[in-house]
mmCIF file of C-alpha atoms in Angstrom:
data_model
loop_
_atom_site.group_PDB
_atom_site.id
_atom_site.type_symbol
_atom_site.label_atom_id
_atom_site.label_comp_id
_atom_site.label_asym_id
_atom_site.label_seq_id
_atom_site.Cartn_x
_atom_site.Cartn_y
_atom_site.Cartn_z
ATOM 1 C CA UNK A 9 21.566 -7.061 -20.436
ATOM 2 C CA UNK A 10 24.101 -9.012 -18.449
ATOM 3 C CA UNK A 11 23.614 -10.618 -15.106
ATOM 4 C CA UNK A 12 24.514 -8.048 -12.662
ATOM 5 C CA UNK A 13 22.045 -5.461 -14.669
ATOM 6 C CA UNK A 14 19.464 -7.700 -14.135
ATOM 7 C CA UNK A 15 19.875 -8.521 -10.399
ATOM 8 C CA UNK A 16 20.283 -4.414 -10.011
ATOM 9 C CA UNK A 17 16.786 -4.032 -11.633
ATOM 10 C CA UNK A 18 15.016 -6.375 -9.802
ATOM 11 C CA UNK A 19 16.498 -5.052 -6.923
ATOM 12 C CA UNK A 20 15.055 -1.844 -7.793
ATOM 13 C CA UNK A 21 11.859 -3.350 -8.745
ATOM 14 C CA UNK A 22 11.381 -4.293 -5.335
ATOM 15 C CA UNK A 23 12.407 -1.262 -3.651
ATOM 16 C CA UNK A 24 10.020 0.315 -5.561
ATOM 17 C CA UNK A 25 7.104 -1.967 -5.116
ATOM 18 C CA UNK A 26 7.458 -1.721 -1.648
ATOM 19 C CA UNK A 27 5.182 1.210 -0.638
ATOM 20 C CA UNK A 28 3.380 -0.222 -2.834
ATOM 21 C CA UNK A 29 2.512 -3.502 -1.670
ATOM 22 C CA UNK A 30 2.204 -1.945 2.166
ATOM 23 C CA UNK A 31 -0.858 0.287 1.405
ATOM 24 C CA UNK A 32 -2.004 -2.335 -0.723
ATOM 25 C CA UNK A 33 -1.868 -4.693 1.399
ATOM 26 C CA UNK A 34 -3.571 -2.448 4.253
ATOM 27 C CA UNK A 35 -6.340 -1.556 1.669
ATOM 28 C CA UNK A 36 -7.239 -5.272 0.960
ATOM 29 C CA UNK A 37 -7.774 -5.966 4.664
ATOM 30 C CA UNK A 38 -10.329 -3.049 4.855
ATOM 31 C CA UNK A 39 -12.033 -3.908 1.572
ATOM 32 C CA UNK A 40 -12.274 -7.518 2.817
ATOM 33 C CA UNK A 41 -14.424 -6.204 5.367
ATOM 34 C CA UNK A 42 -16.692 -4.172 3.372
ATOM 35 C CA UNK A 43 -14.792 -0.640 3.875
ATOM 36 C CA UNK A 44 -13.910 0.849 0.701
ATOM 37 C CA UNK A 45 -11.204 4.120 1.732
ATOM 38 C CA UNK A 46 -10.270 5.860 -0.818
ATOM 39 C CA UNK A 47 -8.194 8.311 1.382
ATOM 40 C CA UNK A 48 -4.737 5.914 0.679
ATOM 41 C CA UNK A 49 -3.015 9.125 -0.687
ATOM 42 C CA UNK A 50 -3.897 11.206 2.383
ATOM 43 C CA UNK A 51 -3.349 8.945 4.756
ATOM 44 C CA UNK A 52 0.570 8.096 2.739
ATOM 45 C CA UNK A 53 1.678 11.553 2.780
ATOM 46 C CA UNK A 54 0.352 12.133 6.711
ATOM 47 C CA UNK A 55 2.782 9.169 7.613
ATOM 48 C CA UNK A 56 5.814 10.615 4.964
ATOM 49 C CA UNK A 57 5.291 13.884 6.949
ATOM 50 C CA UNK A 58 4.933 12.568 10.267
ATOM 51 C CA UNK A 59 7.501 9.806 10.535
ATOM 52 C CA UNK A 60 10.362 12.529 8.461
ATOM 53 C CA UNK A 61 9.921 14.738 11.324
ATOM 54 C CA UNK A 62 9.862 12.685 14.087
ATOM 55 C CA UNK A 63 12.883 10.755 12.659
ATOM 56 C CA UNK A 64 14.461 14.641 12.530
ATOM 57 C CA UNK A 65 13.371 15.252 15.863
ATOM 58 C CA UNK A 66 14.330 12.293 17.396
ATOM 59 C CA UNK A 67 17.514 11.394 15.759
ATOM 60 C CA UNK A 68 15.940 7.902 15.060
ATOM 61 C CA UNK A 69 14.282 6.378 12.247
ATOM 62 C CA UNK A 70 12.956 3.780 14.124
ATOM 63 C CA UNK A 71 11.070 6.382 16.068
ATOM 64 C CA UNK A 72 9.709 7.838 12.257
ATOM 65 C CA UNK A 73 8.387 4.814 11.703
ATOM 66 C CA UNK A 74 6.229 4.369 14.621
ATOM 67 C CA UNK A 75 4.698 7.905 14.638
ATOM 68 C CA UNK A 76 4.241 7.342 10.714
ATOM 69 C CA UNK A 77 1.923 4.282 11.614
ATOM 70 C CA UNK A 78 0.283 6.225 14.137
ATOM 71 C CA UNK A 79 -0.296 9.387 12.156
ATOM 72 C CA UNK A 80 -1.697 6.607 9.210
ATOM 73 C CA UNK A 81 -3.975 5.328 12.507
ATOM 74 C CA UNK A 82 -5.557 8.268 13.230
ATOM 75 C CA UNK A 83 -6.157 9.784 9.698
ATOM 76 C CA UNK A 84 -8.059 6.227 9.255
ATOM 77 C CA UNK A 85 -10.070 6.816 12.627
ATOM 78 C CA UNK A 86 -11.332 10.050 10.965
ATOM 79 C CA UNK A 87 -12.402 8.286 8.136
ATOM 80 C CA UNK A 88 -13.791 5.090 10.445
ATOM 81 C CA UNK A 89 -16.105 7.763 12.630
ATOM 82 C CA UNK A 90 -17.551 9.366 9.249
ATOM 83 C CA UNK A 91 -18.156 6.320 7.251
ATOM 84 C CA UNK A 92 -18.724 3.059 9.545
ATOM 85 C CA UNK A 93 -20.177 5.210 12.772
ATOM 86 C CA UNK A 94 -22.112 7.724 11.167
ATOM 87 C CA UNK A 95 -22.275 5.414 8.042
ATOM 88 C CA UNK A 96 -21.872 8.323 5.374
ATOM 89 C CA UNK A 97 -20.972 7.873 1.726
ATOM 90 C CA UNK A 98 -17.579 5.787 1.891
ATOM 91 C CA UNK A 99 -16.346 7.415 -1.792
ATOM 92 C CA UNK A 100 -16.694 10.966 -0.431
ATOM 93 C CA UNK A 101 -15.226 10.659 3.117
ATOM 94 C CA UNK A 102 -11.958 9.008 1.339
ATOM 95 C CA UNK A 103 -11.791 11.694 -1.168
ATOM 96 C CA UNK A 104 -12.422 14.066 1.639
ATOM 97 C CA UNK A 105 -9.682 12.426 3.802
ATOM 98 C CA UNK A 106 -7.347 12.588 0.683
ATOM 99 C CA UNK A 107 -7.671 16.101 0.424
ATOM 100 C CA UNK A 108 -7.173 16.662 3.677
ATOM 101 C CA UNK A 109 -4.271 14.732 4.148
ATOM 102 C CA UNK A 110 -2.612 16.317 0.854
ATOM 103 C CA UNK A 111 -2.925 19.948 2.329
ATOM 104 C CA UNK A 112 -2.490 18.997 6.051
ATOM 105 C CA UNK A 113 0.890 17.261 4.981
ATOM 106 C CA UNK A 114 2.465 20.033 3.040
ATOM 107 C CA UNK A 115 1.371 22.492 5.793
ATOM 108 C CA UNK A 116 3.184 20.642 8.810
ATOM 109 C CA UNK A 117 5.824 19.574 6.192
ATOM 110 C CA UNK A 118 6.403 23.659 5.259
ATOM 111 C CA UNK A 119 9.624 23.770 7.520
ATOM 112 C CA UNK A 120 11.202 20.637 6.666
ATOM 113 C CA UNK A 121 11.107 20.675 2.588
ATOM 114 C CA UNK A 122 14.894 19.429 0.948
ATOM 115 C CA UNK A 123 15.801 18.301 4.024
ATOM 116 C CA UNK A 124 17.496 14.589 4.042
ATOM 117 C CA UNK A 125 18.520 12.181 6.611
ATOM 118 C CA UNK A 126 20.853 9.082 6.616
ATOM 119 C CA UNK A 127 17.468 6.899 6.701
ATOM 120 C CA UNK A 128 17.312 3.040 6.472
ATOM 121 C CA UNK A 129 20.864 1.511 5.365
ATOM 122 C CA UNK A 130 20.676 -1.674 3.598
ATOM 123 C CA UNK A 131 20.926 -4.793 6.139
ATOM 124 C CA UNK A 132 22.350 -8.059 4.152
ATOM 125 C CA UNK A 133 21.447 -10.954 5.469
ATOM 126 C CA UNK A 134 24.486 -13.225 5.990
ATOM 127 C CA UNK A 135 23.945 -16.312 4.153
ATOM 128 C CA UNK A 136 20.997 -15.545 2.846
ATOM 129 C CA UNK A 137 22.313 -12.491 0.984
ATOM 130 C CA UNK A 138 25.272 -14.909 -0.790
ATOM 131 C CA UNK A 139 22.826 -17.078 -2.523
ATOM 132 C CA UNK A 140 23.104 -16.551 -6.002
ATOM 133 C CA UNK A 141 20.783 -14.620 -7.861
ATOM 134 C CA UNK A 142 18.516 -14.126 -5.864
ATOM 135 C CA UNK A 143 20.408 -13.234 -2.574
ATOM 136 C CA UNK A 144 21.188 -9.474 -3.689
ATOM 137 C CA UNK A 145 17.484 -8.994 -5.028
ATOM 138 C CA UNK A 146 16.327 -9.822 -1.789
ATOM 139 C CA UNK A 147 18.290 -10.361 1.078
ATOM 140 C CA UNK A 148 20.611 -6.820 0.329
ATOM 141 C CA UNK A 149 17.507 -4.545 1.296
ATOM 142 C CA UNK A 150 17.048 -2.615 3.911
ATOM 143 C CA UNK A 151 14.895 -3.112 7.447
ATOM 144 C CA UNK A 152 11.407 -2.047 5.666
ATOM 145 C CA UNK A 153 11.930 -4.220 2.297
ATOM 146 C CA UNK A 154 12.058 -7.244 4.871
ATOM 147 C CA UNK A 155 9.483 -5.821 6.993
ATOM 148 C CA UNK A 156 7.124 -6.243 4.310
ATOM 149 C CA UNK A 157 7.723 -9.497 3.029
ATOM 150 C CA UNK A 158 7.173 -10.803 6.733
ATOM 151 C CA UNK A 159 3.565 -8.506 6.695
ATOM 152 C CA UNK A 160 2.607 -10.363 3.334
ATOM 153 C CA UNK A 161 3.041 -13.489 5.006
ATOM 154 C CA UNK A 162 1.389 -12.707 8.298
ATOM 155 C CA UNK A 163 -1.983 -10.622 6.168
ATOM 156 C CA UNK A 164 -2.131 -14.217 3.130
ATOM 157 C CA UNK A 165 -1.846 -16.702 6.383
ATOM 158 C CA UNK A 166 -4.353 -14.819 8.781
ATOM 159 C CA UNK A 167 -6.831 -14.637 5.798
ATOM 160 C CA UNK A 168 -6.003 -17.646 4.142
ATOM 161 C CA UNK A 169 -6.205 -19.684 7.188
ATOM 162 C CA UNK A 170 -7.384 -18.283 10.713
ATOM 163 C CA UNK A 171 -10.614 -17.958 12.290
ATOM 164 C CA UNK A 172 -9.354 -13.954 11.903
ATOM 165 C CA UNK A 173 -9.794 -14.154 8.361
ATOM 166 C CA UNK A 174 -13.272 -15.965 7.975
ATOM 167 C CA UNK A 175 -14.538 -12.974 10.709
ATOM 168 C CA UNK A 176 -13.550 -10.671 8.454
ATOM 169 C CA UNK A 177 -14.652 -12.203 4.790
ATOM 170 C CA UNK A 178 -18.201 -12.861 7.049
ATOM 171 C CA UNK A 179 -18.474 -9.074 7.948
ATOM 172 C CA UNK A 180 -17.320 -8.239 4.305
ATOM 173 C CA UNK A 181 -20.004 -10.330 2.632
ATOM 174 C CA UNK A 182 -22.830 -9.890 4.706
ATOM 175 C CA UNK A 183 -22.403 -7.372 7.546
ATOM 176 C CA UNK A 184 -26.255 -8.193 8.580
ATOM 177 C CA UNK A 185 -25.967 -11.997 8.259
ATOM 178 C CA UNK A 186 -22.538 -11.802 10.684
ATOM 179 C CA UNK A 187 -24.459 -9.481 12.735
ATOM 180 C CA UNK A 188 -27.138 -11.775 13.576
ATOM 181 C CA UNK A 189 -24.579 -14.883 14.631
ATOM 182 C CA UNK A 190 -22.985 -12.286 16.988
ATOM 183 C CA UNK A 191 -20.043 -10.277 15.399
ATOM 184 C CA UNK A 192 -19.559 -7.450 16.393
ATOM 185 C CA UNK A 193 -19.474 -6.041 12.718
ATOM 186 C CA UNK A 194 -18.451 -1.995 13.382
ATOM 187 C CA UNK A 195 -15.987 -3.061 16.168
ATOM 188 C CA UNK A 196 -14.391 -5.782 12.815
ATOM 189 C CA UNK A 197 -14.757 -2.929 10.209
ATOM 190 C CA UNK A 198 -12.941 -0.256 12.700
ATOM 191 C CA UNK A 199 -10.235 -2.825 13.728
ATOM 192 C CA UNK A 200 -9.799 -3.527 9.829
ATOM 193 C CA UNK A 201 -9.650 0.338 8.690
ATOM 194 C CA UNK A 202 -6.917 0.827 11.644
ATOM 195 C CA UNK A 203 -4.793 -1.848 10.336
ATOM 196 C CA UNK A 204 -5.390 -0.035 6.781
ATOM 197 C CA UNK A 205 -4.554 3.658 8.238
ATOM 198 C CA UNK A 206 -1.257 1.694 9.654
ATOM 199 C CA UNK A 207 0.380 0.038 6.675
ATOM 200 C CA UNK A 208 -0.628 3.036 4.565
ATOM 201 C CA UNK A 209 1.459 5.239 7.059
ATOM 202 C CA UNK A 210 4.366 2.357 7.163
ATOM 203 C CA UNK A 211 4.162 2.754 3.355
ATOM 204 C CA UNK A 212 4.508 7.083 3.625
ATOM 205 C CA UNK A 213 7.039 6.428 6.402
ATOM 206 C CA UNK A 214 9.033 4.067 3.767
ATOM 207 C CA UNK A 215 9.419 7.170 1.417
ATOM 208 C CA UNK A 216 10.158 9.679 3.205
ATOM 209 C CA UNK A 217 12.864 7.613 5.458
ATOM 210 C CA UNK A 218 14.069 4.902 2.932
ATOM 211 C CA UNK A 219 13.611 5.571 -0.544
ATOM 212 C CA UNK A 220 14.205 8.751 -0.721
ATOM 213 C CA UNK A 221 15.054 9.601 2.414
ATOM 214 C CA UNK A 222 13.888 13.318 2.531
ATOM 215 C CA UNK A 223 10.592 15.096 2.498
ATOM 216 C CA UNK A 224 8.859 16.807 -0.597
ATOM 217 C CA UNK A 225 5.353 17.905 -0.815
ATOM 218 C CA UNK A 226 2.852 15.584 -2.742
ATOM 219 C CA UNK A 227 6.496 12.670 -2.797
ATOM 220 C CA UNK A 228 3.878 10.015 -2.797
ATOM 221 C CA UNK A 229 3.224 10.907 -6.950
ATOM 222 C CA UNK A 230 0.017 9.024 -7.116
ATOM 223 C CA UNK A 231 0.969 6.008 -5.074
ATOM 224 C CA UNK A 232 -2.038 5.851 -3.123
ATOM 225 C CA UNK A 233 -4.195 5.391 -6.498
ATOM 226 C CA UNK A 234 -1.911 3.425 -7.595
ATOM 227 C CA UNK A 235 -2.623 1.006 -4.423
ATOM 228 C CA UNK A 236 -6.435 1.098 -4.456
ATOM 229 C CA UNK A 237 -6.214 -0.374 -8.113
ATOM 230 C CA UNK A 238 -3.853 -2.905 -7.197
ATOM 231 C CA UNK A 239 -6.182 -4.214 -4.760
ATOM 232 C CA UNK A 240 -8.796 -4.555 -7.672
ATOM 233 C CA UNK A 241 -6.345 -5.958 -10.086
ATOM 234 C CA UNK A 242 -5.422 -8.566 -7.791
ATOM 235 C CA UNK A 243 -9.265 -9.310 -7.211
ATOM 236 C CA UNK A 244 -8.776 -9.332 -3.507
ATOM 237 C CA UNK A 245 -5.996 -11.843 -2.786
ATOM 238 C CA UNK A 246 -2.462 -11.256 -1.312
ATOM 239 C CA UNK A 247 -0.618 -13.381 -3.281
ATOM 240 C CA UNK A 248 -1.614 -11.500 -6.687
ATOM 241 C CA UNK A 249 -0.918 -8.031 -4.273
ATOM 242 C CA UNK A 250 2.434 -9.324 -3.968
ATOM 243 C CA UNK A 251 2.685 -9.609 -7.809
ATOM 244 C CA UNK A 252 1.202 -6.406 -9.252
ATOM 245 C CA UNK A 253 2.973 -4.601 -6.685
ATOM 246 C CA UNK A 254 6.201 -5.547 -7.590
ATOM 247 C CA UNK A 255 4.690 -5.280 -11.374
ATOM 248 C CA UNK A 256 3.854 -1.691 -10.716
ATOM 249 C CA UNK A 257 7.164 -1.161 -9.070
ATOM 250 C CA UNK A 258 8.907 -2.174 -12.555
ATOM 251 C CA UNK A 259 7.093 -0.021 -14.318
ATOM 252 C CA UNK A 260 7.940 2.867 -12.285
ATOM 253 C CA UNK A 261 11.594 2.762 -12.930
ATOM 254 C CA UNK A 262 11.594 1.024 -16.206
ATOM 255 C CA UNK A 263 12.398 4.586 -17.788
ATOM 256 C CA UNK A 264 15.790 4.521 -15.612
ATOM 257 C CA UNK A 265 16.448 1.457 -16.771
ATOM 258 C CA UNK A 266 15.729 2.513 -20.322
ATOM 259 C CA UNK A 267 17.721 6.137 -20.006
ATOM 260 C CA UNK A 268 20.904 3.887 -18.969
ATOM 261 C CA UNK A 269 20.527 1.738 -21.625
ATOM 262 C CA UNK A 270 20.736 4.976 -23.979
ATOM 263 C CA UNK A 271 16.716 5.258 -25.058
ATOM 264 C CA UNK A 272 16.198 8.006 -26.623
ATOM 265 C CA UNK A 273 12.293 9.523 -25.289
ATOM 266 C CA UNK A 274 11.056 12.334 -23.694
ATOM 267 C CA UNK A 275 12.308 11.599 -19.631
ATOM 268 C CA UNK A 276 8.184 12.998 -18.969
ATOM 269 C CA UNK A 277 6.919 10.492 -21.393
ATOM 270 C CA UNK A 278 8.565 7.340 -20.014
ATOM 271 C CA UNK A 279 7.523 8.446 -16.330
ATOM 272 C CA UNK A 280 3.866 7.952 -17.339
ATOM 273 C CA UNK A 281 4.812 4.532 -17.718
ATOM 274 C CA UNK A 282 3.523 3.582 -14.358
ATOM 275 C CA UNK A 283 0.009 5.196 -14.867
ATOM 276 C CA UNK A 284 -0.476 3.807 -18.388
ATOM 277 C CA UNK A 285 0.009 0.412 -17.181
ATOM 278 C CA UNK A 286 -2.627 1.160 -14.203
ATOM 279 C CA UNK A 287 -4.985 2.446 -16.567
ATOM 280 C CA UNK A 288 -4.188 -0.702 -19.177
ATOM 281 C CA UNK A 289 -4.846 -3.069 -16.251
ATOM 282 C CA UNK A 290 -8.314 -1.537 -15.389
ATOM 283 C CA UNK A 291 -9.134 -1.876 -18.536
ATOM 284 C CA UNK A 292 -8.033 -5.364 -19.181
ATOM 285 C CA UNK A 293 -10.006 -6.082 -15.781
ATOM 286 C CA UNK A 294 -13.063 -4.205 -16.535
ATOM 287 C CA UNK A 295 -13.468 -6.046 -19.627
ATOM 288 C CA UNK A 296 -13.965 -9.564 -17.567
ATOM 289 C CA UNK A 297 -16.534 -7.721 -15.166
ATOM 290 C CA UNK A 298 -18.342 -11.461 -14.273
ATOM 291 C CA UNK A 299 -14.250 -12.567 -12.854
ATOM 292 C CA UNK A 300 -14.225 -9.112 -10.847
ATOM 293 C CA UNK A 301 -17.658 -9.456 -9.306
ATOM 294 C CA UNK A 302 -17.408 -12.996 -8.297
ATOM 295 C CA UNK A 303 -14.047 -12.066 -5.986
ATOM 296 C CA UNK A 304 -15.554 -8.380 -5.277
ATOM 297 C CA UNK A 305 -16.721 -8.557 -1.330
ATOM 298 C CA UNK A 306 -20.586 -8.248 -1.737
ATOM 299 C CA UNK A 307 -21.360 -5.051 0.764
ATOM 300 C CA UNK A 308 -18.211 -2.863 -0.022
ATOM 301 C CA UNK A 309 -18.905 0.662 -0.331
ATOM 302 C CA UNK A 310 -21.977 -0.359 1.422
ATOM 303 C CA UNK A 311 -22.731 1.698 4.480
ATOM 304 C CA UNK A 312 -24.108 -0.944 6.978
ATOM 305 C CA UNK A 313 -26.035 0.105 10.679
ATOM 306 C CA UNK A 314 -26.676 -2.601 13.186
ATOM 307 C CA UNK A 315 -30.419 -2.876 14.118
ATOM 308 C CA UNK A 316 -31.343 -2.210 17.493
#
């Protein structure tokens, strides 16, 4: 492949790792404090729903954006009141808030199915953007591409490095120990699943108003599952978020890539690609189970109630 091939890949690559490294992202933060949602998909398609019609509505994108976060907000307070207030079984109020989400979305989405908008045009960054190499594959994206490099900083610095982020690895260890020193433990765990619902609407709101700037029921194809085991394969730390999503974002196109370089496959076969690699990873990481525990927060999944 010549130069200008390559630069257009990884261009893609990051265009497509984008939504996922948002929910991803939003997931860690919530499984750093103990809260294991499995409702990313549901929560995804709420904000792809929400923030299409709103930016149809409204006549701005912007606007799409900001109800997609909310929508992702409030599908994660649903989840917040079942599992950390009334401290039910975290793996069935995320597959229940999945499912709901799913047919929720294509109901309120009914009227608006093959419609497109103009969406997010692509913003270079003077200078930046003339840099060789590496100022098209990064500095030629559009608002949300840069969005979410400055939200990977801001989520590896606040838990890398503020008082913010030892508050939340406390309540995500031991919710009873950082109860007794005087954290208010739900109040963390509710702030944490908010931020969560938020980033996985920013990521819906991405597809629906960026990538493919149109709505289609079920468009997020898996993306939510997709995130949740990127937060396991990169054992709980930003930096390796950054990396698989981007990883995962390869694989998703890599049988574009291959069709234009005149493969010959079955088009169905080569879109598995992204799902076989999920399920290779897993595998690879299950098979190290003493590496995943150690970096595993100790109580999530764990329902946790504050004595009296």
């Amino acid at each position: 492949m010549d130069q200008a091939l390559i630069i257009n890949v990884l261009a893609a690559t990051v265009i497509a790792g984008t939504p996922l490294l948002l929910a991803a992202l939003g997931e860690l933060v919530c499984e750093r404090s103990g809260v294991l949602n499995l409702g990313q998909e549901g929560m995804m398609l709420m904000g792809a729903v929400v923030g299409f019609i709103a930016a149809v509505t409204s006549g701005n994108a912007v606007t799409g954006v900001l109800m997609a976060m909310i929508a992702g907000v409030a599908m994660a307070m649903l989840f917040a009141l079942m599992a950390v207030t009334l401290a039910a079984n975290q793996y069935a109020a995320g597959l229940a808030l999945t499912i709901f989400g799913i047919g929720l979305s294509a109901f309120i989405g009914s009227g608006y199915v093959g419609q497109s908008i103009p969406g997010f045009a692509k913003l270079p960054i003077p200078l930046l953007a003339d840099i060789p190499f590496l100022g098209p594959i990064l500095f030629r994206q559009d608002a949300l591409v840069y969005l979410s490099f400055g939200l990977f900083l801001a989520v590896f610095l606040v838990l890398r490095y503020s008082r913010i982020g030892l508050i939340l690895r406390a309540v995500g260890e031991s919710p009873e120990a950082a109860n007794a020193t005087g954290l208010k433990v739900l109040q963390v765990r509710y702030m944490a699943v908010a931020f969560g619902g938020a980033m996985a609407g920013l990521a819906g709101a991405y597809l629906s108003l960026a990538y493919t700037p149109m709505w289609t029921e079920n468009m997020t194809s898996g993306r939510g599952w997709i995130a949740l085991a990127l937060v396991v394969f990169a054992t709980w730390k930003p930096e390796r978020v950054l990396l698989g999503a981007y990883l995962f974002g390869a694989a998703s196109i890599l049988h574009l890539v291959l069709q234009g370089l005149g493969w010959r496959s079955s088009t169905e076969l080569l879109a598995m690609l992204p799902y076989v690699v999920t399920i290779i990873v897993l595998v690879l990481l299950s098979s190290n189970p003493a590496r995943t525990r150690l970096d595993t927060p100790l109580s999530i999944g764990q329902p946790y109630r504050p004595s009296k």
